């Protein structure tokens, strides 16, 4: 509310907001005659701090309106959480997102399905599909985490080989050149060998053969890089140990002869 007195004399006039009318009305405080003139501010001196009780009332009214609006939004979110779409509808929606190339959105939709309908037939498939969607989106850590969750919860199932394939592929894509850190290469090799051991007849096991050769060759090349480094500095014991690793662990690579 805005209150003022003409040139410091006369009754104090206050303008109170009338939300319903969309305008302002002049109101005189208790003890003064009413003012009927409506309009702008004119020649006024702001004195809103003289009526703190009224300001609190107006603030409470607007605060209540805001809380009602927020309550409606929260109610809609709660209603959606309590009444999610059927699992088949959610799966089809996520699949459509995959078709459109919106992989990250699809992954989150598959995760919503698993959360909202954990015991439905679609939920199990949704876990591995969220991993695949994350992999397609280039979110490799998320892909690995989702796929590992599937292999832990549903080992030996139809999609388990696919989940192991996603894990191995994610680590394989993170491989670096022989002169860099080989942590991802080693993890990729472990997962590829696990895939072949657990699911030797799967289509993914057959694809793993060539990747195993690539990872072993990369690791052997890395050992040779370090061995040559020690050899140039006449650190023969350290160099021999590196070369022995190549001979004993990567016998099928082209580096063995050297």
mmCIF file of C-alpha atoms in Angstrom:
data_model
loop_
_atom_site.group_PDB
_atom_site.id
_atom_site.type_symbol
_atom_site.label_atom_id
_atom_site.label_comp_id
_atom_site.label_asym_id
_atom_site.label_seq_id
_atom_site.Cartn_x
_atom_site.Cartn_y
_atom_site.Cartn_z
ATOM 1 C CA UNK A 1 0.000 0.000 0.000
ATOM 2 C CA UNK A 2 1.169 3.550 -0.773
ATOM 3 C CA UNK A 3 0.265 6.285 1.748
ATOM 4 C CA UNK A 4 0.926 10.006 1.388
ATOM 5 C CA UNK A 5 -0.078 13.468 2.666
ATOM 6 C CA UNK A 6 -0.366 16.543 0.429
ATOM 7 C CA UNK A 7 2.680 18.735 1.205
ATOM 8 C CA UNK A 8 2.932 17.247 4.666
ATOM 9 C CA UNK A 9 -0.537 18.385 5.859
ATOM 10 C CA UNK A 10 -4.053 17.041 5.701
ATOM 11 C CA UNK A 11 -5.282 13.442 5.946
ATOM 12 C CA UNK A 12 -3.034 10.570 4.987
ATOM 13 C CA UNK A 13 -4.238 8.869 1.814
ATOM 14 C CA UNK A 14 -3.546 5.175 1.131
ATOM 15 C CA UNK A 15 -3.806 3.268 -2.110
ATOM 16 C CA UNK A 16 -4.803 -0.355 -1.588
ATOM 17 C CA UNK A 17 -4.535 -2.906 -4.433
ATOM 18 C CA UNK A 18 -7.811 -4.449 -5.510
ATOM 19 C CA UNK A 19 -6.697 -7.605 -7.297
ATOM 20 C CA UNK A 20 -10.169 -8.578 -8.449
ATOM 21 C CA UNK A 21 -10.775 -5.188 -10.113
ATOM 22 C CA UNK A 22 -7.291 -4.786 -11.488
ATOM 23 C CA UNK A 23 -6.997 -1.192 -10.206
ATOM 24 C CA UNK A 24 -6.210 0.834 -7.094
ATOM 25 C CA UNK A 25 -8.655 2.510 -4.708
ATOM 26 C CA UNK A 26 -7.924 5.379 -2.329
ATOM 27 C CA UNK A 27 -8.747 4.515 1.292
ATOM 28 C CA UNK A 28 -8.403 6.777 4.335
ATOM 29 C CA UNK A 29 -7.066 5.353 7.601
ATOM 30 C CA UNK A 30 -9.225 5.125 10.669
ATOM 31 C CA UNK A 31 -10.073 8.586 12.014
ATOM 32 C CA UNK A 32 -9.985 10.382 8.669
ATOM 33 C CA UNK A 33 -12.687 11.032 6.085
ATOM 34 C CA UNK A 34 -13.004 8.693 3.120
ATOM 35 C CA UNK A 35 -11.384 9.634 -0.190
ATOM 36 C CA UNK A 36 -13.317 8.665 -3.326
ATOM 37 C CA UNK A 37 -10.912 9.941 -5.987
ATOM 38 C CA UNK A 38 -9.351 7.157 -8.060
ATOM 39 C CA UNK A 39 -6.317 7.491 -10.271
ATOM 40 C CA UNK A 40 -2.528 7.820 -10.275
ATOM 41 C CA UNK A 41 -0.013 8.757 -7.626
ATOM 42 C CA UNK A 42 -0.005 12.524 -8.026
ATOM 43 C CA UNK A 43 2.141 14.527 -5.574
ATOM 44 C CA UNK A 44 2.788 11.922 -2.911
ATOM 45 C CA UNK A 45 5.313 10.993 -0.277
ATOM 46 C CA UNK A 46 5.721 7.209 0.225
ATOM 47 C CA UNK A 47 4.876 6.177 3.765
ATOM 48 C CA UNK A 48 4.277 2.429 3.446
ATOM 49 C CA UNK A 49 6.447 1.826 6.488
ATOM 50 C CA UNK A 50 3.813 3.634 8.607
ATOM 51 C CA UNK A 51 1.331 0.779 8.165
ATOM 52 C CA UNK A 52 3.288 -2.475 8.620
ATOM 53 C CA UNK A 53 0.200 -4.461 9.599
ATOM 54 C CA UNK A 54 -1.502 -3.701 6.304
ATOM 55 C CA UNK A 55 1.615 -4.597 4.323
ATOM 56 C CA UNK A 56 1.767 -7.957 6.114
ATOM 57 C CA UNK A 57 -1.875 -8.593 5.226
ATOM 58 C CA UNK A 58 -1.325 -7.878 1.540
ATOM 59 C CA UNK A 59 1.813 -10.045 1.540
ATOM 60 C CA UNK A 60 -0.087 -12.879 3.165
ATOM 61 C CA UNK A 61 -2.817 -12.682 0.498
ATOM 62 C CA UNK A 62 -0.335 -12.889 -2.375
ATOM 63 C CA UNK A 63 1.648 -15.576 -0.568
ATOM 64 C CA UNK A 64 -1.507 -17.635 -0.199
ATOM 65 C CA UNK A 65 -2.279 -17.314 -3.917
ATOM 66 C CA UNK A 66 1.265 -18.423 -4.773
ATOM 67 C CA UNK A 67 1.025 -21.406 -2.443
ATOM 68 C CA UNK A 68 -2.252 -22.463 -4.070
ATOM 69 C CA UNK A 69 -0.665 -22.330 -7.524
ATOM 70 C CA UNK A 70 2.352 -24.296 -6.334
ATOM 71 C CA UNK A 71 0.068 -26.774 -4.647
ATOM 72 C CA UNK A 72 -1.725 -27.376 -7.937
ATOM 73 C CA UNK A 73 1.583 -28.100 -9.699
ATOM 74 C CA UNK A 74 2.701 -30.407 -6.903
ATOM 75 C CA UNK A 75 -0.646 -32.151 -7.028
ATOM 76 C CA UNK A 76 -0.245 -32.788 -10.754
ATOM 77 C CA UNK A 77 3.244 -34.239 -10.220
ATOM 78 C CA UNK A 78 1.966 -36.423 -7.395
ATOM 79 C CA UNK A 79 -0.966 -37.585 -9.502
ATOM 80 C CA UNK A 80 1.432 -38.530 -12.308
ATOM 81 C CA UNK A 81 3.705 -40.412 -9.907
ATOM 82 C CA UNK A 82 0.781 -42.308 -8.370
ATOM 83 C CA UNK A 83 -0.791 -43.117 -11.739
ATOM 84 C CA UNK A 84 2.018 -43.737 -14.270
ATOM 85 C CA UNK A 85 1.351 -44.944 -17.775
ATOM 86 C CA UNK A 86 1.062 -48.721 -18.283
ATOM 87 C CA UNK A 87 4.445 -50.442 -18.822
ATOM 88 C CA UNK A 88 3.785 -51.303 -22.453
ATOM 89 C CA UNK A 89 2.891 -47.675 -23.202
ATOM 90 C CA UNK A 90 6.060 -46.415 -21.505
ATOM 91 C CA UNK A 91 8.211 -48.972 -23.333
ATOM 92 C CA UNK A 92 6.741 -48.001 -26.709
ATOM 93 C CA UNK A 93 7.328 -44.308 -25.937
ATOM 94 C CA UNK A 94 10.974 -44.998 -25.077
ATOM 95 C CA UNK A 95 11.370 -47.102 -28.201
ATOM 96 C CA UNK A 96 10.042 -44.255 -30.329
ATOM 97 C CA UNK A 97 12.610 -41.940 -28.794
ATOM 98 C CA UNK A 98 15.314 -44.453 -29.744
ATOM 99 C CA UNK A 99 14.042 -44.482 -33.330
ATOM 100 C CA UNK A 100 14.232 -40.679 -33.434
ATOM 101 C CA UNK A 101 17.810 -40.730 -32.180
ATOM 102 C CA UNK A 102 16.926 -39.138 -28.821
ATOM 103 C CA UNK A 103 18.977 -41.690 -26.942
ATOM 104 C CA UNK A 104 19.462 -39.939 -23.607
ATOM 105 C CA UNK A 105 15.745 -39.148 -23.330
ATOM 106 C CA UNK A 106 14.988 -42.760 -24.224
ATOM 107 C CA UNK A 107 17.360 -44.005 -21.519
ATOM 108 C CA UNK A 108 15.587 -41.927 -18.891
ATOM 109 C CA UNK A 109 12.207 -43.179 -20.114
ATOM 110 C CA UNK A 110 13.371 -46.789 -19.789
ATOM 111 C CA UNK A 111 14.586 -45.998 -16.270
ATOM 112 C CA UNK A 112 11.181 -44.498 -15.433
ATOM 113 C CA UNK A 113 9.548 -47.720 -16.579
ATOM 114 C CA UNK A 114 11.824 -49.805 -14.375
ATOM 115 C CA UNK A 115 11.118 -47.538 -11.401
ATOM 116 C CA UNK A 116 7.335 -47.330 -11.855
ATOM 117 C CA UNK A 117 6.720 -50.980 -12.819
ATOM 118 C CA UNK A 118 9.642 -52.993 -11.372
ATOM 119 C CA UNK A 119 7.803 -56.334 -11.529
ATOM 120 C CA UNK A 120 6.419 -56.040 -15.054
ATOM 121 C CA UNK A 121 7.819 -58.143 -17.921
ATOM 122 C CA UNK A 122 8.902 -54.936 -19.674
ATOM 123 C CA UNK A 123 10.953 -53.732 -16.696
ATOM 124 C CA UNK A 124 13.720 -56.311 -17.086
ATOM 125 C CA UNK A 125 14.219 -55.500 -20.745
ATOM 126 C CA UNK A 126 14.032 -51.774 -19.943
ATOM 127 C CA UNK A 127 17.173 -51.992 -17.777
ATOM 128 C CA UNK A 128 19.360 -53.334 -20.557
ATOM 129 C CA UNK A 129 17.743 -51.004 -23.081
ATOM 130 C CA UNK A 130 18.544 -47.999 -20.892
ATOM 131 C CA UNK A 131 22.173 -49.175 -20.908
ATOM 132 C CA UNK A 132 22.115 -49.461 -24.697
ATOM 133 C CA UNK A 133 20.490 -46.017 -25.046
ATOM 134 C CA UNK A 134 23.168 -44.468 -22.842
ATOM 135 C CA UNK A 135 25.837 -46.208 -24.927
ATOM 136 C CA UNK A 136 24.355 -44.783 -28.136
ATOM 137 C CA UNK A 137 24.247 -41.348 -26.498
ATOM 138 C CA UNK A 138 27.955 -41.584 -25.681
ATOM 139 C CA UNK A 139 27.288 -41.711 -21.941
ATOM 140 C CA UNK A 140 29.666 -44.614 -21.340
ATOM 141 C CA UNK A 141 29.852 -44.553 -17.506
ATOM 142 C CA UNK A 142 26.034 -44.537 -17.324
ATOM 143 C CA UNK A 143 25.877 -47.353 -19.885
ATOM 144 C CA UNK A 144 28.315 -49.474 -17.879
ATOM 145 C CA UNK A 145 26.434 -48.849 -14.627
ATOM 146 C CA UNK A 146 23.055 -49.813 -16.106
ATOM 147 C CA UNK A 147 24.433 -52.910 -17.842
ATOM 148 C CA UNK A 148 26.240 -54.056 -14.691
ATOM 149 C CA UNK A 149 23.020 -53.633 -12.748
ATOM 150 C CA UNK A 150 21.297 -55.914 -15.234
ATOM 151 C CA UNK A 151 23.987 -58.605 -15.095
ATOM 152 C CA UNK A 152 23.809 -58.536 -11.298
ATOM 153 C CA UNK A 153 20.025 -58.788 -11.114
ATOM 154 C CA UNK A 154 19.368 -61.063 -14.089
ATOM 155 C CA UNK A 155 22.416 -63.253 -14.805
ATOM 156 C CA UNK A 156 21.942 -66.004 -17.347
ATOM 157 C CA UNK A 157 18.846 -64.464 -18.922
ATOM 158 C CA UNK A 158 18.294 -63.861 -22.616
ATOM 159 C CA UNK A 159 19.548 -60.275 -22.539
ATOM 160 C CA UNK A 160 22.535 -60.942 -20.229
ATOM 161 C CA UNK A 161 24.908 -61.494 -23.160
ATOM 162 C CA UNK A 162 23.778 -58.187 -24.621
ATOM 163 C CA UNK A 163 24.443 -56.453 -21.277
ATOM 164 C CA UNK A 164 27.984 -57.891 -21.132
ATOM 165 C CA UNK A 165 28.471 -56.776 -24.739
ATOM 166 C CA UNK A 166 27.504 -53.201 -23.773
ATOM 167 C CA UNK A 167 29.982 -53.206 -20.882
ATOM 168 C CA UNK A 168 32.796 -54.544 -23.046
ATOM 169 C CA UNK A 169 31.962 -52.150 -25.884
ATOM 170 C CA UNK A 170 31.959 -49.157 -23.541
ATOM 171 C CA UNK A 171 35.412 -49.987 -22.199
ATOM 172 C CA UNK A 172 36.614 -50.798 -25.725
ATOM 173 C CA UNK A 173 35.526 -47.356 -26.942
ATOM 174 C CA UNK A 174 37.471 -45.760 -24.089
ATOM 175 C CA UNK A 175 40.739 -47.417 -25.168
ATOM 176 C CA UNK A 176 43.704 -45.116 -25.717
ATOM 177 C CA UNK A 177 46.900 -45.320 -27.751
ATOM 178 C CA UNK A 178 49.746 -47.593 -26.490
ATOM 179 C CA UNK A 179 51.700 -44.669 -25.039
ATOM 180 C CA UNK A 180 48.787 -43.660 -22.788
ATOM 181 C CA UNK A 181 47.059 -45.181 -19.756
ATOM 182 C CA UNK A 182 45.683 -48.658 -20.508
ATOM 183 C CA UNK A 183 43.164 -49.085 -17.664
ATOM 184 C CA UNK A 184 40.148 -49.143 -19.997
ATOM 185 C CA UNK A 185 41.934 -51.531 -22.375
ATOM 186 C CA UNK A 186 42.542 -54.019 -19.563
ATOM 187 C CA UNK A 187 38.924 -53.775 -18.422
ATOM 188 C CA UNK A 188 37.724 -54.266 -21.976
ATOM 189 C CA UNK A 189 39.833 -57.413 -22.328
ATOM 190 C CA UNK A 190 38.456 -58.833 -19.068
ATOM 191 C CA UNK A 191 34.856 -58.193 -20.143
ATOM 192 C CA UNK A 192 35.396 -59.579 -23.636
ATOM 193 C CA UNK A 193 36.860 -62.796 -22.260
ATOM 194 C CA UNK A 194 34.034 -63.043 -19.729
ATOM 195 C CA UNK A 195 31.513 -62.645 -22.535
ATOM 196 C CA UNK A 196 33.084 -65.466 -24.521
ATOM 197 C CA UNK A 197 33.328 -67.731 -21.471
ATOM 198 C CA UNK A 198 29.747 -67.246 -20.290
ATOM 199 C CA UNK A 199 27.986 -67.035 -23.641
ATOM 200 C CA UNK A 200 30.204 -68.775 -26.223
ATOM 201 C CA UNK A 201 27.326 -69.354 -28.660
ATOM 202 C CA UNK A 202 25.955 -65.818 -28.649
ATOM 203 C CA UNK A 203 26.353 -63.463 -31.571
ATOM 204 C CA UNK A 204 28.228 -61.053 -29.318
ATOM 205 C CA UNK A 205 30.844 -63.688 -28.432
ATOM 206 C CA UNK A 206 31.684 -64.096 -32.092
ATOM 207 C CA UNK A 207 32.151 -60.344 -32.464
ATOM 208 C CA UNK A 208 34.374 -60.333 -29.387
ATOM 209 C CA UNK A 209 37.127 -62.407 -31.044
ATOM 210 C CA UNK A 210 38.469 -59.572 -33.172
ATOM 211 C CA UNK A 211 38.226 -57.100 -30.294
ATOM 212 C CA UNK A 212 40.224 -59.420 -28.055
ATOM 213 C CA UNK A 213 43.019 -59.437 -30.642
ATOM 214 C CA UNK A 214 42.930 -55.628 -30.800
ATOM 215 C CA UNK A 215 43.048 -55.185 -27.020
ATOM 216 C CA UNK A 216 45.862 -57.717 -26.594
ATOM 217 C CA UNK A 217 47.862 -56.085 -29.360
ATOM 218 C CA UNK A 218 47.372 -52.651 -27.769
ATOM 219 C CA UNK A 219 48.484 -53.922 -24.354
ATOM 220 C CA UNK A 220 51.507 -55.672 -25.867
ATOM 221 C CA UNK A 221 52.433 -52.492 -27.730
ATOM 222 C CA UNK A 222 52.179 -50.552 -24.474
ATOM 223 C CA UNK A 223 54.541 -52.990 -22.721
ATOM 224 C CA UNK A 224 56.986 -52.697 -25.615
ATOM 225 C CA UNK A 225 56.878 -48.894 -25.386
ATOM 226 C CA UNK A 226 57.850 -49.014 -21.712
ATOM 227 C CA UNK A 227 60.446 -51.746 -22.322
ATOM 228 C CA UNK A 228 62.169 -49.700 -25.018
ATOM 229 C CA UNK A 229 62.167 -46.689 -22.712
ATOM 230 C CA UNK A 230 64.035 -48.656 -20.023
ATOM 231 C CA UNK A 231 66.359 -50.222 -22.618
ATOM 232 C CA UNK A 232 67.475 -46.823 -23.909
ATOM 233 C CA UNK A 233 68.357 -45.822 -20.369
ATOM 234 C CA UNK A 234 70.300 -49.055 -19.757
ATOM 235 C CA UNK A 235 67.783 -50.218 -17.146
ATOM 236 C CA UNK A 236 68.009 -53.777 -18.410
ATOM 237 C CA UNK A 237 66.191 -55.571 -15.593
ATOM 238 C CA UNK A 238 63.102 -53.374 -15.916
ATOM 239 C CA UNK A 239 63.216 -53.712 -19.715
ATOM 240 C CA UNK A 240 63.476 -57.519 -19.541
ATOM 241 C CA UNK A 241 60.486 -57.710 -17.213
ATOM 242 C CA UNK A 242 58.359 -55.750 -19.668
ATOM 243 C CA UNK A 243 59.442 -57.892 -22.615
ATOM 244 C CA UNK A 244 58.743 -61.061 -20.633
ATOM 245 C CA UNK A 245 55.177 -59.875 -20.062
ATOM 246 C CA UNK A 246 54.692 -59.591 -23.814
ATOM 247 C CA UNK A 247 56.052 -63.097 -24.426
ATOM 248 C CA UNK A 248 54.057 -64.760 -21.657
ATOM 249 C CA UNK A 249 50.704 -62.939 -21.807
ATOM 250 C CA UNK A 250 50.363 -61.768 -25.411
ATOM 251 C CA UNK A 251 51.843 -64.652 -27.366
ATOM 252 C CA UNK A 252 49.537 -64.265 -30.356
ATOM 253 C CA UNK A 253 50.479 -60.658 -31.049
ATOM 254 C CA UNK A 254 52.956 -59.417 -33.633
ATOM 255 C CA UNK A 255 55.189 -57.992 -30.901
ATOM 256 C CA UNK A 256 56.393 -61.392 -29.646
ATOM 257 C CA UNK A 257 59.050 -61.767 -32.316
ATOM 258 C CA UNK A 258 60.646 -58.431 -31.470
#
